[in-house]
Amino acid sequence: MIENFSKEELETLYDEIMFKLTAPFPPNTVEFKNPRKPASAYIPSHAFQHRIRTDAGPYWSWRITTDKPIYHEETDEIEVRGVLTILHASAEGQGFATLDRYSDTKKIKFYKESVRAATSDALRDAADFFGIGWSDLAPYREWAKNPGAGLEKSGGSDDLKALHLPKQKVEVKRCKKCGAVLTQEDLDYLILVRWTNQVCMKDVPDHQKKKFDPHYGKVK
């Protein structure tokens, strides 16, 4: 699908997707592992999954890169790694889950659930690379105070809850006939030939091109 996109079209589409992905989550999405410790704030993995599926549409993929979970004996944890790809950008995430064992035999309980938990944690870690959830967790993270983190305050307030990602929404326009992403050249051509329907250059009717395009029919 994206193989036929130009560099400009890919960049425009990527900006549009990232604008949606990095937008604040709905209120009360942030949870706490310890209600008494603000630094324990986190966003559940299902919220990330829903955000990516909804806002990245068909332009994302998730691939597990570990053949099998990696066991860490010193912490009795398993590790899973995976790569999240959004259009032409990729990030690898690491996920961990502590194994639950029977107290008498020390055998592992619910191993499959632990693997799923580590996999979800890996996706959440990869999503962090793209800045998803940053604006929601900023009030509880020291790194958010650093200007180099890419977050800025709104309205001059010192309240970290006013932090947001400094992105502007970019609208992606598509041809109403063939569905192709419209380039700036397409949009300029519509103005030239005075055609109000949102279509690409090739789908502008010939009679309209002939009437207003001074180069129509001429061999270059």
PDB file of C-alpha atoms in Angstrom:
ATOM      1  CA  MET A   1       0.000   0.000   0.000  1.00  0.00           C
ATOM      2  CA  ILE A   2       2.661   2.510   1.023  1.00  0.00           C
ATOM      3  CA  GLU A   3       5.111   1.398  -1.668  1.00  0.00           C
ATOM      4  CA  ASN A   4       3.513   3.843  -4.094  1.00  0.00           C
ATOM      5  CA  PHE A   5       3.671   6.807  -1.702  1.00  0.00           C
ATOM      6  CA  SER A   6       6.146   9.577  -2.392  1.00  0.00           C
ATOM      7  CA  LYS A   7       8.505  10.779   0.339  1.00  0.00           C
ATOM      8  CA  GLU A   8       6.308  13.831   0.864  1.00  0.00           C
ATOM      9  CA  GLU A   9       3.180  11.703   1.172  1.00  0.00           C
ATOM     10  CA  LEU A  10       4.845   9.373   3.684  1.00  0.00           C
ATOM     11  CA  GLU A  11       6.051  12.263   5.827  1.00  0.00           C
ATOM     12  CA  THR A  12       2.629  13.887   5.793  1.00  0.00           C
ATOM     13  CA  LEU A  13       0.868  10.659   6.701  1.00  0.00           C
ATOM     14  CA  TYR A  14       3.422   9.924   9.433  1.00  0.00           C
ATOM     15  CA  ASP A  15       2.906  13.373  10.978  1.00  0.00           C
ATOM     16  CA  GLU A  16      -0.853  12.839  10.968  1.00  0.00           C
ATOM     17  CA  ILE A  17      -0.567   9.435  12.640  1.00  0.00           C
ATOM     18  CA  MET A  18       1.918  10.670  15.245  1.00  0.00           C
ATOM     19  CA  PHE A  19      -0.302  13.630  16.073  1.00  0.00           C
ATOM     20  CA  LYS A  20      -3.085  11.201  16.940  1.00  0.00           C
ATOM     21  CA  LEU A  21      -0.878   8.668  18.736  1.00  0.00           C
ATOM     22  CA  THR A  22       0.772  11.233  21.018  1.00  0.00           C
ATOM     23  CA  ALA A  23      -2.450  13.014  21.954  1.00  0.00           C
ATOM     24  CA  PRO A  24      -3.420  12.761  25.651  1.00  0.00           C
ATOM     25  CA  PHE A  25      -5.336   9.660  26.689  1.00  0.00           C
ATOM     26  CA  PRO A  26      -8.858   9.986  28.139  1.00  0.00           C
ATOM     27  CA  PRO A  27      -9.078  11.064  31.803  1.00  0.00           C
ATOM     28  CA  ASN A  28      -8.301   8.359  34.388  1.00  0.00           C
ATOM     29  CA  THR A  29      -6.252   6.273  31.946  1.00  0.00           C
ATOM     30  CA  VAL A  30      -3.156   6.643  34.129  1.00  0.00           C
ATOM     31  CA  GLU A  31      -3.018   4.116  36.977  1.00  0.00           C
ATOM     32  CA  PHE A  32      -0.668   3.682  39.943  1.00  0.00           C
ATOM     33  CA  LYS A  33       1.151   0.591  41.151  1.00  0.00           C
ATOM     34  CA  ASN A  34       1.333   2.295  44.540  1.00  0.00           C
ATOM     35  CA  PRO A  35      -1.277   5.045  45.129  1.00  0.00           C
ATOM     36  CA  ARG A  36       1.062   6.704  47.641  1.00  0.00           C
ATOM     37  CA  LYS A  37       3.897   7.035  45.129  1.00  0.00           C
ATOM     38  CA  PRO A  38       3.233   9.332  42.143  1.00  0.00           C
ATOM     39  CA  ALA A  39       6.340   7.975  40.411  1.00  0.00           C
ATOM     40  CA  SER A  40       4.604   4.585  40.149  1.00  0.00           C
ATOM     41  CA  ALA A  41       2.186   6.009  37.565  1.00  0.00           C
ATOM     42  CA  TYR A  42       1.812   3.954  34.405  1.00  0.00           C
ATOM     43  CA  ILE A  43      -0.535   3.446  31.469  1.00  0.00           C
ATOM     44  CA  PRO A  44      -1.967  -0.084  31.041  1.00  0.00           C
ATOM     45  CA  SER A  45      -0.808  -1.917  27.935  1.00  0.00           C
ATOM     46  CA  HIS A  46      -4.366  -2.345  26.657  1.00  0.00           C
ATOM     47  CA  ALA A  47      -4.666   1.435  26.390  1.00  0.00           C
ATOM     48  CA  PHE A  48      -1.578   1.499  24.162  1.00  0.00           C
ATOM     49  CA  GLN A  49      -2.899  -1.352  22.040  1.00  0.00           C
ATOM     50  CA  HIS A  50      -6.248   0.354  21.515  1.00  0.00           C
ATOM     51  CA  ARG A  51      -4.598   3.685  20.683  1.00  0.00           C
ATOM     52  CA  ILE A  52      -2.269   2.133  18.105  1.00  0.00           C
ATOM     53  CA  ARG A  53      -4.971   0.006  16.462  1.00  0.00           C
ATOM     54  CA  THR A  54      -7.364   2.939  16.298  1.00  0.00           C
ATOM     55  CA  ASP A  55      -5.057   5.751  15.198  1.00  0.00           C
ATOM     56  CA  ALA A  56      -2.396   3.976  13.135  1.00  0.00           C
ATOM     57  CA  GLY A  57      -4.949   2.006  11.124  1.00  0.00           C
ATOM     58  CA  PRO A  58      -3.276  -0.375   8.668  1.00  0.00           C
ATOM     59  CA  TYR A  59       0.073   1.405   8.910  1.00  0.00           C
ATOM     60  CA  TRP A  60       1.566  -0.447  11.874  1.00  0.00           C
ATOM     61  CA  SER A  61       2.905  -3.889  12.729  1.00  0.00           C
ATOM     62  CA  TRP A  62       4.173  -5.700  15.814  1.00  0.00           C
ATOM     63  CA  ARG A  63       6.741  -8.487  15.550  1.00  0.00           C
ATOM     64  CA  ILE A  64       8.230 -10.578  18.370  1.00  0.00           C
ATOM     65  CA  THR A  65      11.997 -10.847  17.883  1.00  0.00           C
ATOM     66  CA  THR A  66      12.842 -13.382  20.608  1.00  0.00           C
ATOM     67  CA  ASP A  67      12.477 -17.017  19.526  1.00  0.00           C
ATOM     68  CA  LYS A  68      11.466 -17.826  23.087  1.00  0.00           C
ATOM     69  CA  PRO A  69      11.314 -15.822  26.327  1.00  0.00           C
ATOM     70  CA  ILE A  70      14.704 -15.030  27.858  1.00  0.00           C
ATOM     71  CA  TYR A  71      14.998 -16.230  31.455  1.00  0.00           C
ATOM     72  CA  HIS A  72      16.845 -14.086  34.018  1.00  0.00           C
ATOM     73  CA  GLU A  73      17.728 -16.336  36.932  1.00  0.00           C
ATOM     74  CA  GLU A  74      18.901 -13.539  39.232  1.00  0.00           C
ATOM     75  CA  THR A  75      15.474 -11.900  39.244  1.00  0.00           C
ATOM     76  CA  ASP A  76      13.345 -14.912  38.273  1.00  0.00           C
ATOM     77  CA  GLU A  77      11.921 -12.944  35.361  1.00  0.00           C
ATOM     78  CA  ILE A  78      11.316 -13.644  31.711  1.00  0.00           C
ATOM     79  CA  GLU A  79      12.044 -11.127  28.985  1.00  0.00           C
ATOM     80  CA  VAL A  80      10.358 -10.728  25.608  1.00  0.00           C
ATOM     81  CA  ARG A  81      11.465  -8.349  22.863  1.00  0.00           C
ATOM     82  CA  GLY A  82       9.521  -7.069  19.889  1.00  0.00           C
ATOM     83  CA  VAL A  83       9.632  -4.431  17.170  1.00  0.00           C
ATOM     84  CA  LEU A  84       6.824  -1.933  16.678  1.00  0.00           C
ATOM     85  CA  THR A  85       6.739  -0.406  13.196  1.00  0.00           C
ATOM     86  CA  ILE A  86       4.665   2.623  12.246  1.00  0.00           C
ATOM     87  CA  LEU A  87       4.945   3.344   8.533  1.00  0.00           C
ATOM     88  CA  HIS A  88       8.726   3.584   7.916  1.00  0.00           C
ATOM     89  CA  ALA A  89       9.797   3.999  11.578  1.00  0.00           C
ATOM     90  CA  SER A  90      10.573   1.124  13.960  1.00  0.00           C
ATOM     91  CA  ALA A  91      11.440   0.753  17.637  1.00  0.00           C
ATOM     92  CA  GLU A  92      12.359  -2.322  19.660  1.00  0.00           C
ATOM     93  CA  GLY A  93      10.828  -2.762  23.084  1.00  0.00           C
ATOM     94  CA  GLN A  94      11.786  -4.964  26.031  1.00  0.00           C
ATOM     95  CA  GLY A  95       9.157  -6.470  28.291  1.00  0.00           C
ATOM     96  CA  PHE A  96       9.573  -8.264  31.610  1.00  0.00           C
ATOM     97  CA  ALA A  97       7.356 -10.375  33.837  1.00  0.00           C
ATOM     98  CA  THR A  98       8.164 -11.955  37.190  1.00  0.00           C
ATOM     99  CA  LEU A  99       7.370 -15.656  37.289  1.00  0.00           C
ATOM    100  CA  ASP A 100       4.749 -16.832  39.745  1.00  0.00           C
ATOM    101  CA  ARG A 101       5.718 -20.093  41.475  1.00  0.00           C
ATOM    102  CA  TYR A 102       4.139 -22.585  43.832  1.00  0.00           C
ATOM    103  CA  SER A 103       5.571 -22.097  47.317  1.00  0.00           C
ATOM    104  CA  ASP A 104       6.170 -25.799  47.955  1.00  0.00           C
ATOM    105  CA  THR A 105       7.427 -27.155  44.617  1.00  0.00           C
ATOM    106  CA  LYS A 106       8.723 -23.868  43.137  1.00  0.00           C
ATOM    107  CA  LYS A 107       7.203 -24.897  39.833  1.00  0.00           C
ATOM    108  CA  ILE A 108       5.991 -22.102  37.587  1.00  0.00           C
ATOM    109  CA  LYS A 109       2.322 -21.154  37.687  1.00  0.00           C
ATOM    110  CA  PHE A 110       0.489 -19.530  34.785  1.00  0.00           C
ATOM    111  CA  TYR A 111       3.539 -19.477  32.498  1.00  0.00           C
ATOM    112  CA  LYS A 112       1.563 -18.503  29.390  1.00  0.00           C
ATOM    113  CA  GLU A 113       0.035 -15.560  31.240  1.00  0.00           C
ATOM    114  CA  SER A 114       3.537 -14.424  32.232  1.00  0.00           C
ATOM    115  CA  VAL A 115       4.662 -14.585  28.602  1.00  0.00           C
ATOM    116  CA  ARG A 116       1.650 -12.534  27.530  1.00  0.00           C
ATOM    117  CA  ALA A 117       2.369  -9.987  30.251  1.00  0.00           C
ATOM    118  CA  ALA A 118       5.997  -9.663  29.139  1.00  0.00           C
ATOM    119  CA  THR A 119       4.893  -9.306  25.509  1.00  0.00           C
ATOM    120  CA  SER A 120       2.438  -6.544  26.408  1.00  0.00           C
ATOM    121  CA  ASP A 121       5.143  -4.811  28.420  1.00  0.00           C
ATOM    122  CA  ALA A 122       7.468  -4.955  25.399  1.00  0.00           C
ATOM    123  CA  LEU A 123       4.838  -3.284  23.213  1.00  0.00           C
ATOM    124  CA  ARG A 124       4.381  -0.572  25.825  1.00  0.00           C
ATOM    125  CA  ASP A 125       8.147  -0.026  25.929  1.00  0.00           C
ATOM    126  CA  ALA A 126       8.331   0.282  22.136  1.00  0.00           C
ATOM    127  CA  ALA A 127       5.382   2.694  22.122  1.00  0.00           C
ATOM    128  CA  ASP A 128       7.293   4.872  24.580  1.00  0.00           C
ATOM    129  CA  PHE A 129       9.937   5.419  21.887  1.00  0.00           C
ATOM    130  CA  PHE A 130       7.286   7.146  19.755  1.00  0.00           C
ATOM    131  CA  GLY A 131       6.236   9.403  22.638  1.00  0.00           C
ATOM    132  CA  ILE A 132       2.863   7.727  23.169  1.00  0.00           C
ATOM    133  CA  GLY A 133       1.630   8.552  26.662  1.00  0.00           C
ATOM    134  CA  TRP A 134       4.373  11.076  27.416  1.00  0.00           C
ATOM    135  CA  SER A 135       1.988  13.971  27.971  1.00  0.00           C
ATOM    136  CA  ASP A 136      -0.058  11.851  30.404  1.00  0.00           C
ATOM    137  CA  LEU A 137       2.909  10.617  32.448  1.00  0.00           C
ATOM    138  CA  ALA A 138       4.786  13.937  32.418  1.00  0.00           C
ATOM    139  CA  PRO A 139       3.274  15.178  35.716  1.00  0.00           C
ATOM    140  CA  TYR A 140       4.781  12.136  37.453  1.00  0.00           C
ATOM    141  CA  ARG A 141       8.205  11.999  35.781  1.00  0.00           C
ATOM    142  CA  GLU A 142      11.300  14.047  36.593  1.00  0.00           C
ATOM    143  CA  TRP A 143      12.562  13.801  33.010  1.00  0.00           C
ATOM    144  CA  ALA A 144       9.548  15.807  31.836  1.00  0.00           C
ATOM    145  CA  LYS A 145      11.018  18.920  33.472  1.00  0.00           C
ATOM    146  CA  ASN A 146      13.981  18.828  31.099  1.00  0.00           C
ATOM    147  CA  PRO A 147      13.400  21.031  28.001  1.00  0.00           C
ATOM    148  CA  GLY A 148      15.343  18.518  25.949  1.00  0.00           C
ATOM    149  CA  ALA A 149      12.582  15.943  26.433  1.00  0.00           C
ATOM    150  CA  GLY A 150      10.559  17.698  23.743  1.00  0.00           C
ATOM    151  CA  LEU A 151       7.672  18.680  25.983  1.00  0.00           C
ATOM    152  CA  GLU A 152       6.597  22.261  26.501  1.00  0.00           C
ATOM    153  CA  LYS A 153       4.354  24.075  28.949  1.00  0.00           C
ATOM    154  CA  SER A 154       1.140  25.645  27.759  1.00  0.00           C
ATOM    155  CA  GLY A 155      -0.138  29.027  28.906  1.00  0.00           C
ATOM    156  CA  GLY A 156       3.013  29.757  30.885  1.00  0.00           C
ATOM    157  CA  SER A 157       1.839  27.547  33.755  1.00  0.00           C
ATOM    158  CA  ASP A 158       4.378  25.815  35.971  1.00  0.00           C
ATOM    159  CA  ASP A 159       1.972  22.964  36.516  1.00  0.00           C
ATOM    160  CA  LEU A 160       3.387  19.890  34.801  1.00  0.00           C
ATOM    161  CA  LYS A 161      -0.147  18.736  34.154  1.00  0.00           C
ATOM    162  CA  ALA A 162      -0.320  21.460  31.527  1.00  0.00           C
ATOM    163  CA  LEU A 163       2.452  19.820  29.515  1.00  0.00           C
ATOM    164  CA  HIS A 164       1.711  18.658  26.006  1.00  0.00           C
ATOM    165  CA  LEU A 165       3.590  17.498  22.962  1.00  0.00           C
ATOM    166  CA  PRO A 166       4.414  20.411  20.648  1.00  0.00           C
ATOM    167  CA  LYS A 167       2.870  19.040  17.493  1.00  0.00           C
ATOM    168  CA  GLN A 168       0.527  20.592  15.011  1.00  0.00           C
ATOM    169  CA  LYS A 169      -2.135  18.559  13.315  1.00  0.00           C
ATOM    170  CA  VAL A 170      -1.486  17.801   9.682  1.00  0.00           C
ATOM    171  CA  GLU A 171      -4.530  16.927   7.608  1.00  0.00           C
ATOM    172  CA  VAL A 172      -4.133  14.094   5.135  1.00  0.00           C
ATOM    173  CA  LYS A 173      -6.308  14.546   2.058  1.00  0.00           C
ATOM    174  CA  ARG A 174      -7.162  11.696  -0.273  1.00  0.00           C
ATOM    175  CA  CYS A 175      -8.537  11.481  -3.779  1.00  0.00           C
ATOM    176  CA  LYS A 176     -12.265  10.833  -3.572  1.00  0.00           C
ATOM    177  CA  LYS A 177     -12.084   8.678  -6.675  1.00  0.00           C
ATOM    178  CA  CYS A 178      -9.010   6.447  -6.266  1.00  0.00           C
ATOM    179  CA  GLY A 179      -8.144   7.007  -2.594  1.00  0.00           C
ATOM    180  CA  ALA A 180      -4.555   8.126  -3.206  1.00  0.00           C
ATOM    181  CA  VAL A 181      -3.002  10.632  -0.799  1.00  0.00           C
ATOM    182  CA  LEU A 182      -3.067  14.057  -2.444  1.00  0.00           C
ATOM    183  CA  THR A 183       0.280  15.774  -2.839  1.00  0.00           C
ATOM    184  CA  GLN A 184       0.799  19.529  -2.844  1.00  0.00           C
ATOM    185  CA  GLU A 185       1.183  19.280  -6.618  1.00  0.00           C
ATOM    186  CA  ASP A 186      -2.295  17.726  -6.843  1.00  0.00           C
ATOM    187  CA  LEU A 187      -3.793  20.494  -4.714  1.00  0.00           C
ATOM    188  CA  ASP A 188      -2.094  23.214  -6.748  1.00  0.00           C
ATOM    189  CA  TYR A 189      -3.354  21.648  -9.958  1.00  0.00           C
ATOM    190  CA  LEU A 190      -6.945  21.643  -8.693  1.00  0.00           C
ATOM    191  CA  ILE A 191      -6.643  25.387  -8.179  1.00  0.00           C
ATOM    192  CA  LEU A 192      -5.136  25.847 -11.642  1.00  0.00           C
ATOM    193  CA  VAL A 193      -7.947  24.024 -13.438  1.00  0.00           C
ATOM    194  CA  ARG A 194     -10.633  25.368 -11.088  1.00  0.00           C
ATOM    195  CA  TRP A 195     -11.872  21.918 -10.098  1.00  0.00           C
ATOM    196  CA  THR A 196     -13.537  21.815  -6.686  1.00  0.00           C
ATOM    197  CA  ASN A 197     -13.827  18.047  -6.266  1.00  0.00           C
ATOM    198  CA  GLN A 198     -11.031  16.597  -4.116  1.00  0.00           C
ATOM    199  CA  VAL A 199      -9.269  14.324  -6.596  1.00  0.00           C
ATOM    200  CA  CYS A 200      -5.724  13.726  -7.811  1.00  0.00           C
ATOM    201  CA  MET A 201      -4.392  15.182 -11.066  1.00  0.00           C
ATOM    202  CA  LYS A 202      -5.047  12.078 -13.135  1.00  0.00           C
ATOM    203  CA  ASP A 203      -8.696  11.960 -12.038  1.00  0.00           C
ATOM    204  CA  VAL A 204      -9.513  15.520 -13.074  1.00  0.00           C
ATOM    205  CA  PRO A 205     -11.859  15.265 -16.093  1.00  0.00           C
ATOM    206  CA  ASP A 206     -10.179  15.865 -19.456  1.00  0.00           C
ATOM    207  CA  HIS A 207     -12.668  18.550 -20.429  1.00  0.00           C
ATOM    208  CA  GLN A 208     -11.672  20.546 -17.330  1.00  0.00           C
ATOM    209  CA  LYS A 209      -7.965  20.116 -18.067  1.00  0.00           C
ATOM    210  CA  LYS A 210      -8.463  21.160 -21.681  1.00  0.00           C
ATOM    211  CA  LYS A 211     -10.330  24.285 -20.642  1.00  0.00           C
ATOM    212  CA  PHE A 212      -7.970  25.635 -17.978  1.00  0.00           C
ATOM    213  CA  ASP A 213      -4.600  23.849 -18.217  1.00  0.00           C
ATOM    214  CA  PRO A 214      -2.437  25.804 -20.712  1.00  0.00           C
ATOM    215  CA  HIS A 215      -0.103  22.817 -21.061  1.00  0.00           C
ATOM    216  CA  TYR A 216      -2.796  20.208 -21.641  1.00  0.00           C
ATOM    217  CA  GLY A 217      -2.127  18.060 -24.699  1.00  0.00           C
ATOM    218  CA  LYS A 218       1.288  19.577 -25.325  1.00  0.00           C
ATOM    219  CA  VAL A 219       4.270  17.269 -25.672  1.00  0.00           C
ATOM    220  CA  LYS A 220       7.005  18.175 -23.206  1.00  0.00           C
TER     221      LYS A 220
END
